[in-house]
Amino acid sequence: MKITFHGAAKTVTGSQHLLEVNGKRILLDCGLFQGKRKEAFELNRTGFCAGKDLDCLILSHAHIDHSGNIPCLVKKGFTGDIICTSATRDLCAVMLMDAAHIQEQDVEFANKLRKKNKQKEFEPLYTKEDAVVAMDQFVGISYNRKREILPGVHLTLVDAGHMMGSANVILDIHDQEKNRDLRLVFSGDIGRAGIPIINDPAVLSEGADILIMESTYGNRQHPPYPESEKELERIVNETYRRGGTLLIPAFAVGRTQQLVYALHRLFLKRDIPNVPIYVDSPLATRVTDIFRLHPETYDSEIREFLLKDNHSNPFGFDTLRYTQSVEDSKELNFLREPAIIISASGMMEAGRILHHLRSRIGDKKNTILVTGWQAPNTLGRRIVERQETVRIFGEEFPLRAKVETLTGFSGHADRDGLLAWAKAMHKKPTRTFVVHGEEEAANALAESLRTELGFPLVEIPEPHQAFEV
């Protein structure tokens, strides 16, 4: 059996891991690289995309760094099943269309300059039509339902607690070449216990023979969630007293819904003023509708919230507005009273948040609140680093707005959470591969797995490195 790590190796994005067993080829995730635009543009066009040579794709969850290359895969001849949870399938239906729209827009922008310079024009990595075609191959299944997906390969998806529909992938394999049975576990992204809305990560007490494990926050600790909600209250109130706008760049899936729910709770308790709140992201609006369709993914806290007659919608309340049209979004630039604007994208590399930043980043009354990990070389990372000036739409702007960072809303387990998840395995993996983390985080987690949990062989793959297991 052979595993090749084509993405998310010594980096966080572009998750793609190829498993070859019994003459079949299974891809675990099919994500886009995200980060510095030119580098990501080249990686996503020249990286691994096996197409017709694959037999099956298993998708851990819908985030674009795990799913965003699927239309390209289908475009290149892949005709097999794309297996994931039903909630992930529903999310991908809107998220891949949105990603295709961004691909088309980016290429259109680049081609204006290339045409002017008489250079060969780019083609989009894929189009909205390609995204629609890819959806035909999705197969949604429920958690904890074991099924044979290929001869000698049985799949079970269990709740990873990272976002709606996210899963740890369990493959029970009869390796025909070596006449042995083994269990491979791919963690996908592991969620945090105790945060609102979605269930806690499942406990994989049976363990694994081979483990592929994420390490995004392998060297960091999150503050407890209640502290983060208290900090959010402070930031809202301080910005309001300054007469400013609170800008919150947020991933449309998961983070936006968390923030809306937290603000709803603060509003009900009268801990924040009656300030208008705008969710300015068409994708986030569509995703929020999908959240309402999957209450089976909710934890007990939000189920209790839903059962109260006077609070039937956790993602909607009196001061909250979801903008729809471009015109509605543009009108927000003319707001003069304090407000909260939640807008995508989370790393500030695309989307409507760029227009709001351009309008408000130079005013010290305003606050930019960063609530998620920012990839190197992104606008989000430069803002977190508080660089004096940043480039937006090719123009330099002074960074005068106050910058706040809250990691307590993260959907990723921190170092202790990752170790607790791995420690719950009664059977220690004989071989562990640490992925989906920057080198410092991956190295720290690998060392902790060896020294604290006694995992015998822990390795950090290089990009495209193959291992016989």
Coordinates of C-alpha atoms in Angstrom, one line a residue:
M1 CA 0.0 0.0 0.0
K2 CA 1.3 3.4 -0.9
I3 CA 0.4 7.0 0.3
T4 CA 1.6 10.1 -1.6
F5 CA 1.1 13.5 0.0
H6 CA 0.4 15.9 -2.9
G7 CA -0.9 18.8 -0.8
A8 CA -1.1 20.2 2.8
A9 CA 2.4 18.9 3.3
K10 CA 4.5 21.3 5.4
T11 CA 1.7 23.8 4.7
V12 CA -1.9 24.3 5.6
T13 CA -3.8 24.4 2.3
G14 CA -4.3 22.2 -0.8
S15 CA -5.2 19.0 1.0
Q16 CA -4.7 16.1 -1.3
H17 CA -3.5 12.6 -0.2
L18 CA -3.4 9.7 -2.7
L19 CA -3.9 6.2 -1.4
E20 CA -3.0 3.2 -3.7
V21 CA -4.2 -0.2 -2.6
N22 CA -5.4 -3.4 -4.3
G23 CA -4.8 -1.9 -7.7
K24 CA -7.1 1.1 -6.9
R25 CA -6.4 4.8 -6.4
I26 CA -8.3 6.7 -3.7
L27 CA -7.9 10.5 -3.2
L28 CA -8.4 11.9 0.2
D29 CA -9.6 15.5 -0.3
C30 CA -9.0 17.6 -3.3
G31 CA -8.3 21.2 -2.1
L32 CA -7.0 24.4 -3.6
F33 CA -3.8 26.0 -2.5
Q34 CA -4.4 29.4 -0.9
G35 CA -1.9 32.1 -0.1
K36 CA 0.3 34.4 -2.2
R37 CA -1.8 35.0 -5.3
K38 CA 0.9 34.3 -7.9
E39 CA 2.2 31.3 -6.1
A40 CA -1.2 29.8 -5.5
F41 CA -2.2 30.5 -9.2
E42 CA 0.8 28.5 -10.4
L43 CA 0.5 25.7 -7.8
N44 CA -3.2 25.1 -8.6
R45 CA -2.4 24.8 -12.3
T46 CA 0.7 22.7 -12.1
G47 CA 0.0 20.5 -9.0
F48 CA -1.3 17.0 -8.8
C49 CA -4.7 16.5 -10.6
A50 CA -5.0 12.9 -11.5
G51 CA -8.3 13.0 -13.3
K52 CA -9.3 9.8 -15.0
D53 CA -6.6 7.8 -13.2
L54 CA -8.5 7.9 -9.9
D55 CA -11.1 5.4 -8.8
C56 CA -12.7 7.3 -5.9
L57 CA -12.5 10.6 -4.0
I58 CA -13.4 10.9 -0.3
L59 CA -14.0 14.4 1.0
S60 CA -13.5 15.2 4.6
H61 CA -15.4 18.6 4.5
A62 CA -16.4 21.5 2.3
H63 CA -13.8 24.1 3.0
I64 CA -12.1 25.2 -0.3
D65 CA -8.6 24.2 0.8
H66 CA -10.1 20.6 1.0
S67 CA -12.7 20.6 -1.8
G68 CA -11.9 23.5 -4.1
N69 CA -10.0 21.5 -6.8
I70 CA -12.8 19.0 -7.5
P71 CA -14.2 20.7 -10.6
C72 CA -10.7 20.6 -12.1
L73 CA -10.4 16.9 -11.2
V74 CA -13.7 16.1 -13.0
K75 CA -12.7 18.4 -15.9
K76 CA -9.6 16.2 -16.4
G77 CA -11.6 13.0 -16.7
F78 CA -12.4 11.8 -13.2
T79 CA -15.7 9.9 -13.3
G80 CA -15.8 8.1 -9.9
D81 CA -17.8 8.8 -6.8
I82 CA -17.1 11.8 -4.6
I83 CA -18.1 10.5 -1.2
C84 CA -18.8 12.8 1.8
T85 CA -21.6 13.6 4.3
S86 CA -24.9 14.9 3.0
A87 CA -24.3 18.3 4.7
T88 CA -20.9 18.5 2.9
R89 CA -22.5 17.8 -0.4
D90 CA -25.1 20.5 0.2
L91 CA -22.4 23.0 1.1
C92 CA -20.2 22.2 -1.9
A93 CA -23.2 22.9 -4.2
V94 CA -22.9 26.6 -3.3
M95 CA -19.2 26.8 -2.3
L96 CA -17.8 25.4 -5.6
M97 CA -20.0 27.7 -7.6
D98 CA -18.6 30.6 -5.6
A99 CA -15.1 29.4 -6.0
A100 CA -15.6 29.1 -9.8
H101 CA -17.0 32.7 -9.9
I102 CA -13.8 33.9 -8.1
Q103 CA -11.7 31.9 -10.6
E104 CA -13.5 33.5 -13.5
Q105 CA -13.2 37.0 -12.0
D106 CA -9.5 36.7 -11.2
V107 CA -8.7 35.5 -14.7
E108 CA -10.8 38.3 -16.3
F109 CA -8.9 40.9 -14.2
A110 CA -5.5 39.3 -15.1
N111 CA -6.3 39.1 -18.8
K112 CA -7.1 42.8 -19.1
L113 CA -3.4 43.5 -18.4
R114 CA -2.2 40.6 -20.5
K115 CA -4.3 41.6 -23.5
K116 CA -2.9 45.1 -23.2
N117 CA 0.7 43.7 -23.2
K118 CA -0.1 41.3 -26.0
Q119 CA 0.5 38.3 -23.8
K120 CA -1.3 35.0 -24.0
E121 CA -4.5 35.1 -22.0
F122 CA -5.2 32.7 -19.1
E123 CA -8.1 30.3 -18.9
P124 CA -9.9 29.9 -15.6
L125 CA -8.8 26.8 -13.6
Y126 CA -12.5 25.9 -13.9
T127 CA -15.8 27.6 -14.6
K128 CA -19.3 27.6 -13.0
E129 CA -20.4 25.1 -15.6
D130 CA -17.5 22.8 -14.5
A131 CA -18.7 23.1 -10.9
V132 CA -22.3 22.2 -11.9
V133 CA -21.0 19.1 -13.8
A134 CA -18.9 18.0 -10.8
M135 CA -21.9 17.9 -8.5
D136 CA -23.4 15.0 -10.4
Q137 CA -20.7 12.7 -8.9
F138 CA -21.3 13.5 -5.2
V139 CA -22.6 10.7 -3.0
G140 CA -23.8 11.9 0.4
I141 CA -23.8 9.4 3.2
S142 CA -24.6 9.6 6.9
Y143 CA -22.2 9.4 9.9
N144 CA -21.3 6.1 11.4
R145 CA -22.7 4.0 8.4
K146 CA -19.9 1.6 7.3
R147 CA -20.0 0.8 3.6
E148 CA -17.8 -0.9 1.0
I149 CA -16.6 1.6 -1.5
L150 CA -14.1 -0.5 -3.4
P151 CA -13.1 -4.2 -3.2
G152 CA -11.6 -4.8 0.2
V153 CA -12.1 -1.1 1.3
H154 CA -14.8 -0.2 3.8
L155 CA -15.5 3.5 4.6
T156 CA -17.0 5.0 7.8
L157 CA -17.3 8.8 8.3
V158 CA -17.6 10.1 11.9
D159 CA -18.2 13.6 13.1
A160 CA -15.0 15.7 13.2
G161 CA -16.7 18.6 15.0
H162 CA -14.9 21.1 12.8
M163 CA -17.7 22.5 10.7
M164 CA -21.1 21.4 9.6
G165 CA -20.7 18.0 7.8
S166 CA -17.0 17.6 8.6
A167 CA -15.7 14.1 9.1
N168 CA -12.9 11.9 10.2
V169 CA -12.4 9.3 7.5
I170 CA -12.0 5.7 8.6
L171 CA -10.9 3.1 6.1
D172 CA -10.9 -0.5 7.0
I173 CA -8.7 -2.2 4.4
H174 CA -7.9 -5.7 3.4
D175 CA -4.5 -5.4 1.8
Q176 CA -4.6 -8.2 -0.8
E177 CA -0.9 -8.0 -1.7
K178 CA 0.2 -8.6 1.9
N179 CA -2.9 -10.5 3.0
R180 CA -3.5 -8.3 6.1
D181 CA -6.2 -6.2 7.6
L182 CA -5.5 -2.7 8.7
R183 CA -7.3 0.5 9.6
L184 CA -6.3 3.9 8.2
V185 CA -7.7 7.1 9.8
F186 CA -7.5 10.5 8.0
S187 CA -8.4 13.2 10.5
G188 CA -9.5 15.8 8.1
D189 CA -9.7 19.0 10.2
I190 CA -10.3 18.3 13.9
G191 CA -12.8 20.6 15.7
R192 CA -12.9 22.0 19.2
A193 CA -14.9 20.6 22.0
G194 CA -17.3 22.9 23.7
I195 CA -17.9 25.6 21.1
P196 CA -21.5 26.4 20.1
I197 CA -23.6 25.2 17.1
I198 CA -21.9 21.9 16.0
N199 CA -21.2 18.7 17.8
D200 CA -18.0 18.0 19.6
P201 CA -15.5 15.8 17.7
A202 CA -16.2 12.1 17.9
V203 CA -13.9 9.9 20.0
L204 CA -12.0 7.3 17.9
S205 CA -11.4 4.9 20.8
E206 CA -10.6 1.9 18.6
G207 CA -7.5 3.7 17.2
A208 CA -5.7 3.1 14.0
D209 CA -2.8 1.3 12.3
I210 CA -2.0 4.3 10.1
L211 CA -2.9 7.9 11.0
I212 CA -2.9 11.0 8.8
M213 CA -3.4 13.9 11.2
E214 CA -3.8 17.6 10.8
S215 CA -1.6 20.1 12.8
T216 CA -2.9 23.6 12.1
Y217 CA -2.6 24.7 15.7
G218 CA -0.1 22.0 16.8
N219 CA 2.0 24.6 18.7
R220 CA -0.7 27.0 20.0
Q221 CA -3.4 27.2 22.6
H222 CA -6.9 28.8 22.2
P223 CA -8.4 30.8 25.0
P224 CA -11.6 29.2 26.4
Y225 CA -14.6 30.0 24.3
P226 CA -16.5 32.0 27.0
E227 CA -13.4 34.3 27.2
S228 CA -13.6 34.9 23.5
E229 CA -17.3 35.8 23.7
K230 CA -16.4 38.3 26.5
E231 CA -13.7 39.8 24.3
L232 CA -16.1 40.1 21.4
E233 CA -18.4 42.1 23.8
R234 CA -15.5 44.4 24.7
I235 CA -14.5 45.0 21.1
V236 CA -18.0 45.8 20.0
N237 CA -18.6 48.2 22.9
E238 CA -15.2 50.0 22.5
T239 CA -15.7 50.4 18.7
Y240 CA -19.2 51.7 19.3
R241 CA -18.0 54.3 21.8
R242 CA -15.4 55.5 19.3
G243 CA -18.2 55.9 16.8
G244 CA -16.5 53.4 14.5
T245 CA -17.4 50.4 12.4
L246 CA -16.4 46.9 13.4
L247 CA -15.2 45.0 10.3
I248 CA -15.1 41.2 10.7
P249 CA -13.6 39.3 7.8
A250 CA -15.0 35.8 8.2
F251 CA -15.2 32.6 6.3
A252 CA -18.7 32.2 4.9
V253 CA -19.0 28.7 6.2
G254 CA -18.9 28.1 10.0
R255 CA -17.2 31.3 11.2
T256 CA -19.9 33.7 10.1
Q257 CA -22.6 31.5 11.7
Q258 CA -20.6 31.3 14.9
L259 CA -20.2 35.1 15.1
V260 CA -23.9 35.7 14.3
Y261 CA -24.9 33.3 17.1
A262 CA -22.5 34.9 19.6
L263 CA -23.7 38.4 18.7
H264 CA -27.3 37.2 19.0
R265 CA -26.6 35.9 22.6
L266 CA -24.9 39.2 23.5
F267 CA -27.8 41.1 22.1
L268 CA -30.4 39.1 24.0
K269 CA -28.4 39.7 27.3
R270 CA -28.2 43.4 26.5
D271 CA -24.4 43.2 26.7
I272 CA -23.9 45.1 23.5
P273 CA -25.8 48.1 22.2
N274 CA -28.6 48.1 19.6
V275 CA -26.1 48.4 16.8
P276 CA -26.9 47.4 13.2
I277 CA -25.2 44.2 12.1
Y278 CA -24.8 43.3 8.4
V279 CA -23.7 40.0 7.0
D280 CA -22.4 41.2 3.6
S281 CA -21.7 37.9 1.8
P282 CA -24.0 36.2 -0.6
L283 CA -22.3 32.9 0.0
A284 CA -22.7 33.2 3.8
T285 CA -26.4 34.0 3.3
R286 CA -26.8 30.8 1.2
V287 CA -24.7 28.7 3.6
T288 CA -26.8 30.0 6.6
D289 CA -29.9 28.6 4.9
I290 CA -28.1 25.2 4.5
F291 CA -27.3 25.3 8.3
R292 CA -31.1 25.5 8.9
L293 CA -31.5 22.3 6.9
H294 CA -29.2 20.2 9.0
P295 CA -30.2 20.4 12.6
E296 CA -28.8 16.9 13.1
T297 CA -25.4 18.5 13.2
Y298 CA -26.3 20.9 16.0
D299 CA -25.0 20.4 19.6
S300 CA -27.4 20.2 22.6
E301 CA -26.9 24.0 23.4
I302 CA -28.3 25.2 20.1
R303 CA -31.0 22.5 20.0
E304 CA -32.2 23.9 23.3
F305 CA -32.1 27.4 21.8
L306 CA -34.1 26.2 18.8
L307 CA -36.8 24.7 21.1
K308 CA -37.6 28.1 22.7
D309 CA -40.6 29.5 20.8
N310 CA -39.3 33.1 21.0
H311 CA -35.9 32.3 19.7
S312 CA -36.6 30.0 16.8
N313 CA -33.9 31.3 14.5
P314 CA -30.4 31.5 16.0
F315 CA -29.1 33.1 12.9
G316 CA -31.5 36.0 12.7
F317 CA -32.6 38.7 15.1
D318 CA -33.9 42.3 15.1
T319 CA -30.7 44.2 14.4
L320 CA -29.2 41.7 11.9
R321 CA -29.5 42.2 8.1
Y322 CA -28.3 39.9 5.3
T323 CA -27.4 42.0 2.3
Q324 CA -28.3 40.5 -1.1
S325 CA -27.4 42.7 -4.0
V326 CA -24.2 44.5 -5.0
E327 CA -26.2 47.8 -4.5
D328 CA -27.0 46.9 -0.9
S329 CA -23.3 46.1 -0.3
K330 CA -22.2 49.4 -1.8
E331 CA -24.7 51.3 0.4
L332 CA -22.8 50.1 3.5
N333 CA -19.9 52.3 2.4
F334 CA -22.0 55.4 3.2
L335 CA -22.9 54.4 6.8
R336 CA -21.9 57.1 9.2
E337 CA -23.2 55.6 12.4
P338 CA -21.5 52.7 14.3
A339 CA -22.2 49.3 12.7
I340 CA -20.8 45.8 12.5
I341 CA -20.1 44.3 9.1
I342 CA -19.3 40.6 8.7
S343 CA -18.0 39.8 5.2
A344 CA -16.0 37.2 3.3
S345 CA -13.4 36.2 2.6
G346 CA -11.8 35.2 5.8
M347 CA -8.2 35.7 4.7
M348 CA -9.2 39.0 2.9
E349 CA -7.9 37.8 -0.5
A350 CA -11.2 38.2 -2.4
G351 CA -14.9 39.1 -1.9
R352 CA -16.8 42.1 -0.6
I353 CA -14.6 42.5 2.5
L354 CA -12.0 44.2 0.3
H355 CA -14.3 47.0 -0.6
H356 CA -15.1 47.6 3.1
L357 CA -11.4 47.5 4.0
R358 CA -10.6 50.0 1.3
S359 CA -13.2 52.4 2.7
R360 CA -12.4 52.0 6.4
I361 CA -8.9 50.8 7.0
G362 CA -7.5 54.3 7.2
D363 CA -9.7 55.5 10.0
K364 CA -8.6 54.9 13.6
K365 CA -12.2 54.9 14.9
N366 CA -12.8 51.6 13.1
T367 CA -11.7 48.1 14.2
I368 CA -10.7 45.1 12.1
L369 CA -11.4 41.9 14.0
V370 CA -9.6 38.8 12.8
T371 CA -11.1 35.5 14.0
G372 CA -9.3 32.8 12.0
W373 CA -5.9 31.6 10.8
Q374 CA -4.3 33.7 8.1
A375 CA -2.1 32.0 5.5
P376 CA 1.3 33.5 4.8
N377 CA 1.5 36.2 2.1
T378 CA -2.3 37.0 2.3
L379 CA -3.7 40.4 3.0
G380 CA -5.1 39.0 6.3
R381 CA -1.6 38.0 7.5
R382 CA -0.2 41.4 6.6
I383 CA -3.0 43.1 8.6
V384 CA -2.5 40.7 11.6
E385 CA 1.2 41.7 11.5
R386 CA 0.0 45.3 11.6
Q387 CA 2.1 46.4 8.6
E388 CA 2.1 50.2 8.2
T389 CA 0.6 50.1 4.7
V390 CA -1.2 47.3 2.8
R391 CA -2.2 46.9 -0.8
I392 CA -5.8 46.5 -1.7
F393 CA -6.9 46.4 -5.4
G394 CA -3.3 47.4 -6.4
E395 CA -3.4 50.6 -4.3
E396 CA -1.5 51.3 -1.0
F397 CA -3.6 52.2 2.1
P398 CA -2.3 53.2 5.5
L399 CA -3.4 50.8 8.3
R400 CA -4.8 53.1 10.9
A401 CA -7.8 51.1 12.0
K402 CA -7.4 49.2 15.3
V403 CA -6.6 45.5 14.7
E404 CA -7.9 42.8 17.1
T405 CA -7.3 39.1 17.0
L406 CA -9.5 36.4 18.6
T407 CA -8.5 32.8 18.2
G408 CA -11.2 31.5 20.5
F409 CA -13.7 31.3 17.6
S410 CA -11.5 28.9 15.7
G411 CA -13.1 25.7 14.4
H412 CA -9.7 23.9 14.7
A413 CA -8.6 22.1 17.8
D414 CA -5.6 23.6 19.5
R415 CA -2.5 21.7 20.7
D416 CA -4.2 20.2 23.7
G417 CA -7.3 19.4 21.7
L418 CA -5.3 17.6 19.1
L419 CA -3.4 15.6 21.6
A420 CA -6.6 14.7 23.5
W421 CA -8.1 13.5 20.3
A422 CA -5.1 11.3 19.5
K423 CA -4.7 10.1 23.1
A424 CA -8.3 8.7 23.1
M425 CA -7.1 6.0 20.6
H426 CA -6.7 2.8 22.6
K427 CA -4.6 1.3 19.7
K428 CA -1.7 3.6 19.0
P429 CA -0.9 4.0 15.3
T430 CA 2.2 2.2 14.2
R431 CA 2.8 5.0 11.7
T432 CA 1.6 8.6 11.8
F433 CA 1.9 11.3 9.2
V434 CA 1.5 14.9 10.3
V435 CA 0.0 17.2 7.6
H436 CA -2.0 20.4 7.2
G437 CA 0.2 22.7 9.3
E438 CA 3.1 25.1 8.8
E439 CA 6.4 23.6 9.6
E440 CA 6.7 25.0 13.1
A441 CA 3.2 23.7 14.1
A442 CA 3.7 20.3 12.4
N443 CA 7.1 19.8 14.1
A444 CA 5.7 20.7 17.5
L445 CA 2.8 18.3 17.2
A446 CA 5.0 15.5 15.9
E447 CA 7.3 15.9 18.9
S448 CA 4.4 15.9 21.3
L449 CA 2.9 12.7 19.7
R450 CA 6.3 11.0 20.1
T451 CA 7.2 12.1 23.6
E452 CA 3.9 12.6 25.4
L453 CA 1.7 9.9 23.7
G454 CA 4.5 7.4 22.8
F455 CA 3.5 7.1 19.1
P456 CA 6.3 5.0 17.7
L457 CA 6.9 6.5 14.2
V458 CA 5.7 10.0 13.4
E459 CA 6.7 11.6 10.1
I460 CA 6.1 15.0 8.4
P461 CA 5.9 14.4 4.6
E462 CA 7.5 16.7 2.0
P463 CA 5.3 17.8 -0.8
H464 CA 4.6 14.9 -3.2
Q465 CA 6.6 12.5 -1.0
A466 CA 5.4 8.8 -1.3
F467 CA 5.6 6.2 1.4
E468 CA 5.1 2.4 1.3
V469 CA 3.2 1.4 4.4

